[in-house]
Amino acid sequence: MLAVHRDVLNIVQAKFLSAEVVRSIHLNVSAIDGRRCDENRILALVEYNNSFALFILISSKIKPLSISDLSIETVIPIDEYFSCDTEPIEGSQFHIIFIITYKKIVRAFKIEIGLESSNFASEVIRSKEVSLYNKPIFVWLDKYIGTMSEPSHTSDLGQTDTPIIRQHIAQGPSGINRDSMLKYQLKLKEPEFTQKQEFSIFVGTWNVNGQPPSISLRPWLSCDENPPDLYAVGFQEIDLSKEAFLFNDTPREAEWYKYVMEGVHPKAKYKLVGLARLVGMQLVVMVNSQHYPYVKNISVDTIGTGLLGKMGNKGGVGVRMELHNTSLCFVNSHLAAHVDEYERRNQDYKDINARMNFKRTPQAIKDHEQVYWLGDLNYRITDLTTTQVKTLLNRHELPTLLRADQLNQQKERGNVLLDYEEGDIKFQPTYKYDLNTDTFDTSEKARPPAWTDRILWRGKGVYQVAYRSHMDLRLSDHKPVSALFKSEISVVDPSKYRRVHEELLKKMDKYENEYLPQVTVDQTEVVFELVKFRERQTREITIANTGMVPAEFEFIKKLDENSYCKDWLRIIPYCGSINPGEKCDVKLEVCLETDLTKIYDILVLHLKGGKDMFIIINGDCQKSSFTTSISTLCRISVPIMQVTDEQWRLALKDVSESSVLYSVPRELWLIIDHLYRHGLKTRDLFESSALHEEIIRIRDWLDFGSLDPLPGNVQAVAETLLLFLSFTKDPVIPYDVHDACIAAASNFQNCRQIVLQKVSDLHRNVFLYICMFLQEILKYSNDNGYDAKTLASLFGDILLRDQIRNSKPQASRGKSNFVYNFLVNDMSSSIMPHK
Amino acid sequence: MSAGPYNYSYIFKYIIIGDMGVGKSCLLHQFTEKKFMADCPHTIGVEFGTRIIEVSGQKIKLQIWDTAGQERFRAVTRSYYRGAAGALMVYDITRRSTYNHLSSWLTDTRNLTNPSTVIFLIGNKCDLEGQRDVTYEEASKFAEENGLMFVEASAKTGDNVEEAFLETAKKIYQSIQDGRLDLNAAESGVQHKPSQPGRNNLSSDQQASKDNCAC
């Protein structure tokens, strides 16, 4: 055994009780998750009393120096359900894939072929054999499940008796509280074992307008004399196809990645840190390979803010990491388009900030020491005509133009990118050019030039050296932009670190009893005002650390519940760390999407290694047609808020055919009628997302009734239709026939049979009514640009929506194929006539 | 390698349960801080306290969970029973209703903990003899019938508080000695001294592995 191996084995062993023996470990393992490859895993085979388990540990360093560098990611018991296998990697002689299967979990790891891997694999196989003879008991694993860093994996383990993480109570001081204390104290003492070192960071952004890569990126990425230490390269619109929009799948990702790799500075070698992509947005972060060993805790996330607030035609993608001891976050965003939509852009920015949630601490963008924000932010120049802009440009009066720049204006007002800095812009606007030229838009629309593509930053010790555009790259209607930074990164001295670390451990042993976390919460009962459908309401509670140690808080699950809060509530942040004497505001945001009449819950706010507090949530809800069942809506003849209690009771209770008043809900008819009259020829009718207020106005118009015309523009009404169908109490096509629908999708007659026989009259009416309307849209496909496939994908996921709401923008092909049948065949005769 | 040892060899988990206002938090405070906390606010959640005690020459760290007594939190506080080695069930000798509810608390305890959990009944506020509403004999009989340990105590004066916590620990320690308590089960609410991070822990943990093998 190598000396390195033995050192690490000892450290891994310290993570366990002494009777739990680490039999074998495997270092340098990469976890493969889809296309992503997470390095720094260690596999450990652990035995207690003849029962074996495989632990997947995350090491925050390539080679862990102490127990606090390791956290347990997943625990897999080795019993009859366990199996493992290997698979060759095409074109690689040095690595294989090691696959572990346990019940429904499949995990794949890339490992190097060699003595270590064959020893490890044979130990695992032997342990599996042993477990077949004994009846292994796995109670000893319970306590580790509570310490796993990604609890999402635990639910798959089938060990459902751990809803509330109480195991580490009995683990006491070795539990997480100790870790957080250590982290805090280490941070305080950071200057004692680190020094600042300057790193050059190249940040680039380019909206490529859907063009495939065809030219070298060297003039952009390698324009500086010296190779940068780190690259963050962001693209927007790498693929404008409907396919990419609906299924988030594009061959362009790999193509652009290849061009980036070929375009980086020739004087250095680079290694990929993280790649994040959502539809057309792609962010590639790479480091000079000599720095790669000092990169840790990599995580990526993507946020869609487009249609329905989740589709990925707009939004942001992020990559976070720690380089040595400094946390860095890169965000590439593509915000809403059109000159007037700057509020929407501000909103997109806020949404990305609020929703981007990395799986490593810190999780939020704002909590990183350095953030680099790049992208097509889409802010334009206001109040100047194209001619005026061009004249000013010719006269080199950039300051005048920059004062009219929406981003500068909005930023000044504190509406966006508040504490970010941007360097002086000394380059021409980067949008909009005729393709393959340096000439501003000469088309009929003659859009005024604008600085849509920007790079900003926040954080200490970041100095911008260059900020420029690259006119020579003429592929797109945008020009690429880049910025070069000199950024201070704190670098650890390992021997000093070890000394400080050891001293701290000793000190903590001594003062343990005084180090219990203490916090107070300013309110324990939170009452919301009347809660309305999809109208967010926020309350803030403040958690103050009144103790002597950092308090790591987390809202935790109650017994028999599968989440720490009900689905109508969001808690931001739901976990975090507060230093002594500091406070943390926690936002409680209610968003009602069901037909509840009251909201009520008790939240459990847990302090790691300390007490729990209860917070009561209370509020009444207003009913809405959006969350009512189709069957009930067809039994009321007036807007839902005008219905008397008696009528409402009857409509909910009476399911007889005679009580049906309408063949489709009145609200649905009103929406579709409006779209039919005003929207058939609208381009991208279903792809632009409306302002939230517009949707609320339409909702109130439908629910309260009004003599005024339906408010909102036609795209807002179109989004309302999608929303309406997404939230009715039951889906248009009942859950229990979805599988049958998908299975029948290739045959219209089979699909037709399902709709005729397995779907109730009212639901069938709604389904066919929608399909007829979509057929109507298809008649004008020259104007609106829709084809049957696209509409089918868009509506497939809504008409056959999943029981568990899908938050990621990805359509199901089976459902889309099913709906497609009804867009190209006539079924109008099957609609029940109106009485 | 530096030793930096923990100064205890076991960790026991306790819970304190009983109606609202019987003085659960005050008992905990009296035990951990040796002070009476006047005007103690209602607990909304589960408080946590810790103290190291000595039983038969062994240092033991008690981790004590003091639960909210309000009825509306009952469903939530139930999840804290699991894995308790000791349960202190408290009533107020001056309020009969708190005594009457004991059987319901006892049912929860029996259902939610394991058979080896030691249950100790405490009649609190024994300094208020003049307002007594439940006799010692009556409660003593109830304890005997249900196989509970029992004292009357006062969080205000400190009478019998120490005893209640210590007797519970002795009983748990006995169970370990008798082998009735499976140390490695997370449910037991008892843990050996945890392994010291970053150092070789052969010497100090040999004891632990022996015990583990015994069960």
mmCIF file of C-alpha atoms in Angstrom, chain A residues 545-777:
data_model
loop_
_atom_site.group_PDB
_atom_site.id
_atom_site.type_symbol
_atom_site.label_atom_id
_atom_site.label_comp_id
_atom_site.label_asym_id
_atom_site.label_seq_id
_atom_site.Cartn_x
_atom_site.Cartn_y
_atom_site.Cartn_z
ATOM 1 C CA ASN A 545 -27.165 34.477 16.807
ATOM 2 C CA THR A 546 -26.968 35.222 20.529
ATOM 3 C CA GLY A 547 -24.461 32.490 21.299
ATOM 4 C CA MET A 548 -20.710 32.267 21.198
ATOM 5 C CA VAL A 549 -20.329 30.070 18.180
ATOM 6 C CA PRO A 550 -21.588 30.188 14.617
ATOM 7 C CA ALA A 551 -25.057 28.739 14.402
ATOM 8 C CA GLU A 552 -25.754 26.492 11.476
ATOM 9 C CA PHE A 553 -29.495 26.485 11.050
ATOM 10 C CA GLU A 554 -31.687 24.406 8.852
ATOM 11 C CA PHE A 555 -35.394 23.919 8.499
ATOM 12 C CA ILE A 556 -35.916 20.194 8.899
ATOM 13 C CA LYS A 557 -38.589 17.650 8.092
ATOM 14 C CA LYS A 558 -41.141 16.524 10.592
ATOM 15 C CA LEU A 559 -41.919 12.894 11.168
ATOM 16 C CA ASP A 560 -43.807 11.352 8.236
ATOM 17 C CA GLU A 561 -43.284 14.343 5.983
ATOM 18 C CA ASN A 562 -41.099 14.362 2.955
ATOM 19 C CA SER A 563 -40.082 17.974 2.888
ATOM 20 C CA TYR A 564 -39.175 20.605 5.432
ATOM 21 C CA CYS A 565 -42.136 22.692 4.396
ATOM 22 C CA LYS A 566 -45.386 22.347 2.509
ATOM 23 C CA ASP A 567 -45.290 22.887 -1.229
ATOM 24 C CA TRP A 568 -47.044 26.247 -0.963
ATOM 25 C CA LEU A 569 -44.164 27.687 1.006
ATOM 26 C CA ARG A 570 -40.619 28.554 0.108
ATOM 27 C CA ILE A 571 -38.030 29.329 2.752
ATOM 28 C CA ILE A 572 -35.078 31.368 1.544
ATOM 29 C CA PRO A 573 -32.555 30.425 2.664
ATOM 30 C CA TYR A 574 -33.734 27.202 4.241
ATOM 31 C CA CYS A 575 -30.339 26.657 5.758
ATOM 32 C CA GLY A 576 -27.333 28.759 6.483
ATOM 33 C CA SER A 577 -24.765 29.785 8.981
ATOM 34 C CA ILE A 578 -24.823 32.858 11.214
ATOM 35 C CA ASN A 579 -21.762 34.143 12.973
ATOM 36 C CA PRO A 580 -21.946 35.205 16.614
ATOM 37 C CA GLY A 581 -23.595 38.584 17.027
ATOM 38 C CA GLU A 582 -24.914 38.537 13.471
ATOM 39 C CA LYS A 583 -28.390 38.130 12.070
ATOM 40 C CA CYS A 584 -29.948 36.432 9.126
ATOM 41 C CA ASP A 585 -33.216 37.388 7.509
ATOM 42 C CA VAL A 586 -35.174 34.431 6.287
ATOM 43 C CA LYS A 587 -37.864 34.990 3.724
ATOM 44 C CA LEU A 588 -41.016 32.939 3.955
ATOM 45 C CA GLU A 589 -42.766 33.103 0.634
ATOM 46 C CA VAL A 590 -46.218 31.737 0.094
ATOM 47 C CA CYS A 591 -47.307 30.856 -3.400
ATOM 48 C CA LEU A 592 -50.612 29.054 -3.599
ATOM 49 C CA GLU A 593 -51.136 26.724 -6.509
ATOM 50 C CA THR A 594 -53.804 24.437 -5.110
ATOM 51 C CA ASP A 595 -57.347 24.764 -3.832
ATOM 52 C CA LEU A 596 -56.565 24.979 -0.122
ATOM 53 C CA THR A 597 -58.954 27.072 1.948
ATOM 54 C CA LYS A 598 -56.432 27.614 4.746
ATOM 55 C CA ILE A 599 -52.703 27.303 5.038
ATOM 56 C CA TYR A 600 -51.288 26.007 8.312
ATOM 57 C CA ASP A 601 -48.006 24.414 9.225
ATOM 58 C CA ILE A 602 -45.444 24.238 11.986
ATOM 59 C CA LEU A 603 -41.894 24.698 10.739
ATOM 60 C CA VAL A 604 -39.004 23.191 12.625
ATOM 61 C CA LEU A 605 -35.929 25.402 12.672
ATOM 62 C CA HIS A 606 -33.036 23.245 13.750
ATOM 63 C CA LEU A 607 -29.643 24.379 14.952
ATOM 64 C CA LYS A 608 -26.973 21.874 14.192
ATOM 65 C CA GLY A 609 -25.718 20.572 17.486
ATOM 66 C CA GLY A 610 -28.307 22.629 19.356
ATOM 67 C CA LYS A 611 -31.962 23.320 19.928
ATOM 68 C CA ASP A 612 -34.976 23.430 17.620
ATOM 69 C CA MET A 613 -37.542 26.159 17.352
ATOM 70 C CA PHE A 614 -41.074 25.936 16.026
ATOM 71 C CA ILE A 615 -42.563 28.560 13.770
ATOM 72 C CA ILE A 616 -46.261 28.518 13.074
ATOM 73 C CA ILE A 617 -47.528 29.545 9.663
ATOM 74 C CA ASN A 618 -51.113 30.579 9.281
ATOM 75 C CA GLY A 619 -53.374 32.164 6.693
ATOM 76 C CA ASP A 620 -56.673 32.044 4.846
ATOM 77 C CA CYS A 621 -56.863 31.475 1.118
ATOM 78 C CA GLN A 622 -59.036 32.953 -1.593
ATOM 79 C CA LYS A 623 -60.519 30.489 -3.996
ATOM 80 C CA SER A 624 -59.746 30.735 -7.679
ATOM 81 C CA SER A 625 -61.001 29.175 -10.868
ATOM 82 C CA PHE A 626 -57.393 28.240 -11.624
ATOM 83 C CA THR A 627 -57.225 25.601 -8.920
ATOM 84 C CA THR A 628 -60.782 24.342 -9.110
ATOM 85 C CA SER A 629 -61.618 21.068 -10.794
ATOM 86 C CA ILE A 630 -62.940 21.123 -14.335
ATOM 87 C CA SER A 631 -66.020 19.319 -13.156
ATOM 88 C CA THR A 632 -66.840 21.970 -10.545
ATOM 89 C CA LEU A 633 -66.192 24.856 -12.925
ATOM 90 C CA CYS A 634 -68.650 23.371 -15.415
ATOM 91 C CA ARG A 635 -71.265 23.439 -12.683
ATOM 92 C CA ILE A 636 -71.107 27.138 -11.863
ATOM 93 C CA SER A 637 -72.444 29.786 -14.163
ATOM 94 C CA VAL A 638 -70.886 32.940 -12.721
ATOM 95 C CA PRO A 639 -67.359 34.044 -11.817
ATOM 96 C CA ILE A 640 -66.153 31.985 -8.886
ATOM 97 C CA MET A 641 -66.070 34.886 -6.414
ATOM 98 C CA GLN A 642 -69.723 35.624 -7.118
ATOM 99 C CA VAL A 643 -70.809 32.115 -6.244
ATOM 100 C CA THR A 644 -72.764 31.908 -2.969
ATOM 101 C CA ASP A 645 -71.633 29.475 -0.295
ATOM 102 C CA GLU A 646 -74.661 27.320 -0.975
ATOM 103 C CA GLN A 647 -74.018 27.180 -4.735
ATOM 104 C CA TRP A 648 -70.369 26.413 -4.067
ATOM 105 C CA ARG A 649 -71.185 23.564 -1.717
ATOM 106 C CA LEU A 650 -73.518 22.096 -4.321
ATOM 107 C CA ALA A 651 -71.059 22.494 -7.172
ATOM 108 C CA LEU A 652 -68.408 20.654 -5.189
ATOM 109 C CA LYS A 653 -70.740 17.883 -4.066
ATOM 110 C CA ASP A 654 -73.111 17.265 -6.917
ATOM 111 C CA VAL A 655 -71.543 15.129 -9.592
ATOM 112 C CA SER A 656 -74.737 14.245 -11.412
ATOM 113 C CA GLU A 657 -74.912 14.918 -15.099
ATOM 114 C CA SER A 658 -77.970 17.112 -14.705
ATOM 115 C CA SER A 659 -76.023 19.702 -12.717
ATOM 116 C CA VAL A 660 -73.562 20.353 -15.535
ATOM 117 C CA LEU A 661 -74.153 23.855 -16.868
ATOM 118 C CA TYR A 662 -71.351 24.208 -19.394
ATOM 119 C CA SER A 663 -69.582 21.671 -21.580
ATOM 120 C CA VAL A 664 -66.254 23.384 -20.857
ATOM 121 C CA PRO A 665 -65.439 25.778 -18.003
ATOM 122 C CA ARG A 666 -66.618 29.291 -18.634
ATOM 123 C CA GLU A 667 -63.121 30.679 -17.882
ATOM 124 C CA LEU A 668 -61.511 28.435 -20.452
ATOM 125 C CA TRP A 669 -64.030 29.527 -23.039
ATOM 126 C CA LEU A 670 -63.341 33.201 -22.315
ATOM 127 C CA ILE A 671 -59.579 32.759 -22.648
ATOM 128 C CA ILE A 672 -59.727 30.718 -25.826
ATOM 129 C CA ASP A 673 -62.317 32.972 -27.378
ATOM 130 C CA HIS A 674 -60.022 35.921 -26.777
ATOM 131 C CA LEU A 675 -57.032 34.135 -28.279
ATOM 132 C CA TYR A 676 -59.172 32.982 -31.176
ATOM 133 C CA ARG A 677 -60.157 36.530 -31.985
ATOM 134 C CA HIS A 678 -56.830 38.267 -31.338
ATOM 135 C CA GLY A 679 -54.012 35.775 -31.229
ATOM 136 C CA LEU A 680 -54.143 33.312 -34.097
ATOM 137 C CA LYS A 681 -51.596 35.193 -36.138
ATOM 138 C CA THR A 682 -49.310 36.217 -33.280
ATOM 139 C CA ARG A 683 -45.767 35.022 -33.681
ATOM 140 C CA ASP A 684 -44.367 33.050 -30.734
ATOM 141 C CA LEU A 685 -47.745 33.368 -29.040
ATOM 142 C CA PHE A 686 -46.812 30.892 -26.306
ATOM 143 C CA GLU A 687 -43.197 31.743 -25.800
ATOM 144 C CA SER A 688 -42.977 35.120 -24.211
ATOM 145 C CA SER A 689 -43.577 35.299 -20.524
ATOM 146 C CA ALA A 690 -45.909 37.969 -19.257
ATOM 147 C CA LEU A 691 -45.335 40.347 -16.392
ATOM 148 C CA HIS A 692 -46.655 38.861 -13.212
ATOM 149 C CA GLU A 693 -49.072 41.756 -12.655
ATOM 150 C CA GLU A 694 -50.694 41.114 -15.994
ATOM 151 C CA ILE A 695 -51.451 37.526 -15.108
ATOM 152 C CA ILE A 696 -52.898 38.640 -11.767
ATOM 153 C CA ARG A 697 -55.182 41.140 -13.519
ATOM 154 C CA ILE A 698 -56.412 38.441 -15.861
ATOM 155 C CA ARG A 699 -56.956 36.073 -12.944
ATOM 156 C CA ASP A 700 -59.034 38.657 -11.083
ATOM 157 C CA TRP A 701 -60.977 39.472 -14.214
ATOM 158 C CA LEU A 702 -61.900 35.797 -14.546
ATOM 159 C CA ASP A 703 -62.553 35.154 -10.861
ATOM 160 C CA PHE A 704 -64.447 38.312 -9.973
ATOM 161 C CA GLY A 705 -66.094 39.060 -13.294
ATOM 162 C CA SER A 706 -66.030 42.462 -14.955
ATOM 163 C CA LEU A 707 -67.656 44.391 -17.726
ATOM 164 C CA ASP A 708 -64.287 45.676 -18.930
ATOM 165 C CA PRO A 709 -62.513 43.847 -21.735
ATOM 166 C CA LEU A 710 -60.080 41.093 -20.808
ATOM 167 C CA PRO A 711 -56.896 42.866 -19.604
ATOM 168 C CA GLY A 712 -53.351 42.129 -20.718
ATOM 169 C CA ASN A 713 -51.820 41.653 -24.119
ATOM 170 C CA VAL A 714 -52.455 38.562 -26.157
ATOM 171 C CA GLN A 715 -49.247 36.781 -25.084
ATOM 172 C CA ALA A 716 -50.237 37.282 -21.459
ATOM 173 C CA VAL A 717 -53.604 35.698 -22.189
ATOM 174 C CA ALA A 718 -51.810 32.835 -23.942
ATOM 175 C CA GLU A 719 -49.634 32.261 -20.897
ATOM 176 C CA THR A 720 -52.782 32.393 -18.771
ATOM 177 C CA LEU A 721 -54.187 29.538 -20.830
ATOM 178 C CA LEU A 722 -51.090 27.439 -20.115
ATOM 179 C CA LEU A 723 -51.283 28.340 -16.448
ATOM 180 C CA PHE A 724 -54.955 27.563 -16.235
ATOM 181 C CA LEU A 725 -54.426 24.108 -17.690
ATOM 182 C CA SER A 726 -51.383 23.530 -15.505
ATOM 183 C CA PHE A 727 -53.201 24.069 -12.222
ATOM 184 C CA THR A 728 -56.772 22.792 -12.491
ATOM 185 C CA LYS A 729 -57.323 20.493 -9.533
ATOM 186 C CA ASP A 730 -57.057 17.470 -11.794
ATOM 187 C CA PRO A 731 -55.157 17.303 -15.099
ATOM 188 C CA VAL A 732 -57.109 17.356 -18.346
ATOM 189 C CA ILE A 733 -56.027 13.783 -19.048
ATOM 190 C CA PRO A 734 -56.258 11.862 -15.760
ATOM 191 C CA TYR A 735 -52.984 10.653 -14.220
ATOM 192 C CA ASP A 736 -53.916 6.993 -14.387
ATOM 193 C CA VAL A 737 -54.152 6.896 -18.175
ATOM 194 C CA HIS A 738 -50.882 8.736 -18.929
ATOM 195 C CA ASP A 739 -48.922 5.533 -19.379
ATOM 196 C CA ALA A 740 -51.562 4.146 -21.702
ATOM 197 C CA CYS A 741 -51.520 7.393 -23.712
ATOM 198 C CA ILE A 742 -47.757 7.304 -24.109
ATOM 199 C CA ALA A 743 -47.879 3.641 -25.096
ATOM 200 C CA ALA A 744 -50.578 4.341 -27.663
ATOM 201 C CA ALA A 745 -48.942 7.484 -29.024
ATOM 202 C CA SER A 746 -47.864 5.969 -32.325
ATOM 203 C CA ASN A 747 -51.381 4.982 -33.295
ATOM 204 C CA PHE A 748 -54.189 7.495 -33.623
ATOM 205 C CA GLN A 749 -57.000 4.961 -33.347
ATOM 206 C CA ASN A 750 -55.632 3.708 -30.028
ATOM 207 C CA CYS A 751 -55.256 7.256 -28.763
ATOM 208 C CA ARG A 752 -58.785 7.993 -29.848
ATOM 209 C CA GLN A 753 -60.095 4.941 -27.981
ATOM 210 C CA ILE A 754 -58.412 6.081 -24.794
ATOM 211 C CA VAL A 755 -59.899 9.546 -25.054
ATOM 212 C CA LEU A 756 -63.346 8.189 -25.813
ATOM 213 C CA GLN A 757 -63.395 5.450 -23.199
ATOM 214 C CA LYS A 758 -61.033 6.348 -20.379
ATOM 215 C CA VAL A 759 -61.579 10.087 -20.088
ATOM 216 C CA SER A 760 -64.731 11.510 -18.509
ATOM 217 C CA ASP A 761 -67.088 13.596 -20.648
ATOM 218 C CA LEU A 762 -66.078 16.988 -19.310
ATOM 219 C CA HIS A 763 -62.378 16.285 -19.448
ATOM 220 C CA ARG A 764 -62.709 14.908 -22.961
ATOM 221 C CA ASN A 765 -64.551 18.081 -23.959
ATOM 222 C CA VAL A 766 -61.778 20.258 -22.613
ATOM 223 C CA PHE A 767 -59.117 18.140 -24.269
ATOM 224 C CA LEU A 768 -60.748 18.180 -27.676
ATOM 225 C CA TYR A 769 -61.682 21.832 -27.346
ATOM 226 C CA ILE A 770 -58.021 22.730 -26.774
ATOM 227 C CA CYS A 771 -56.929 20.514 -29.655
ATOM 228 C CA MET A 772 -59.437 22.154 -31.981
ATOM 229 C CA PHE A 773 -58.154 25.546 -30.974
ATOM 230 C CA LEU A 774 -54.587 24.423 -31.639
ATOM 231 C CA GLN A 775 -55.666 23.155 -35.053
ATOM 232 C CA GLU A 776 -57.063 26.613 -35.659
ATOM 233 C CA ILE A 777 -53.652 28.100 -34.785
#
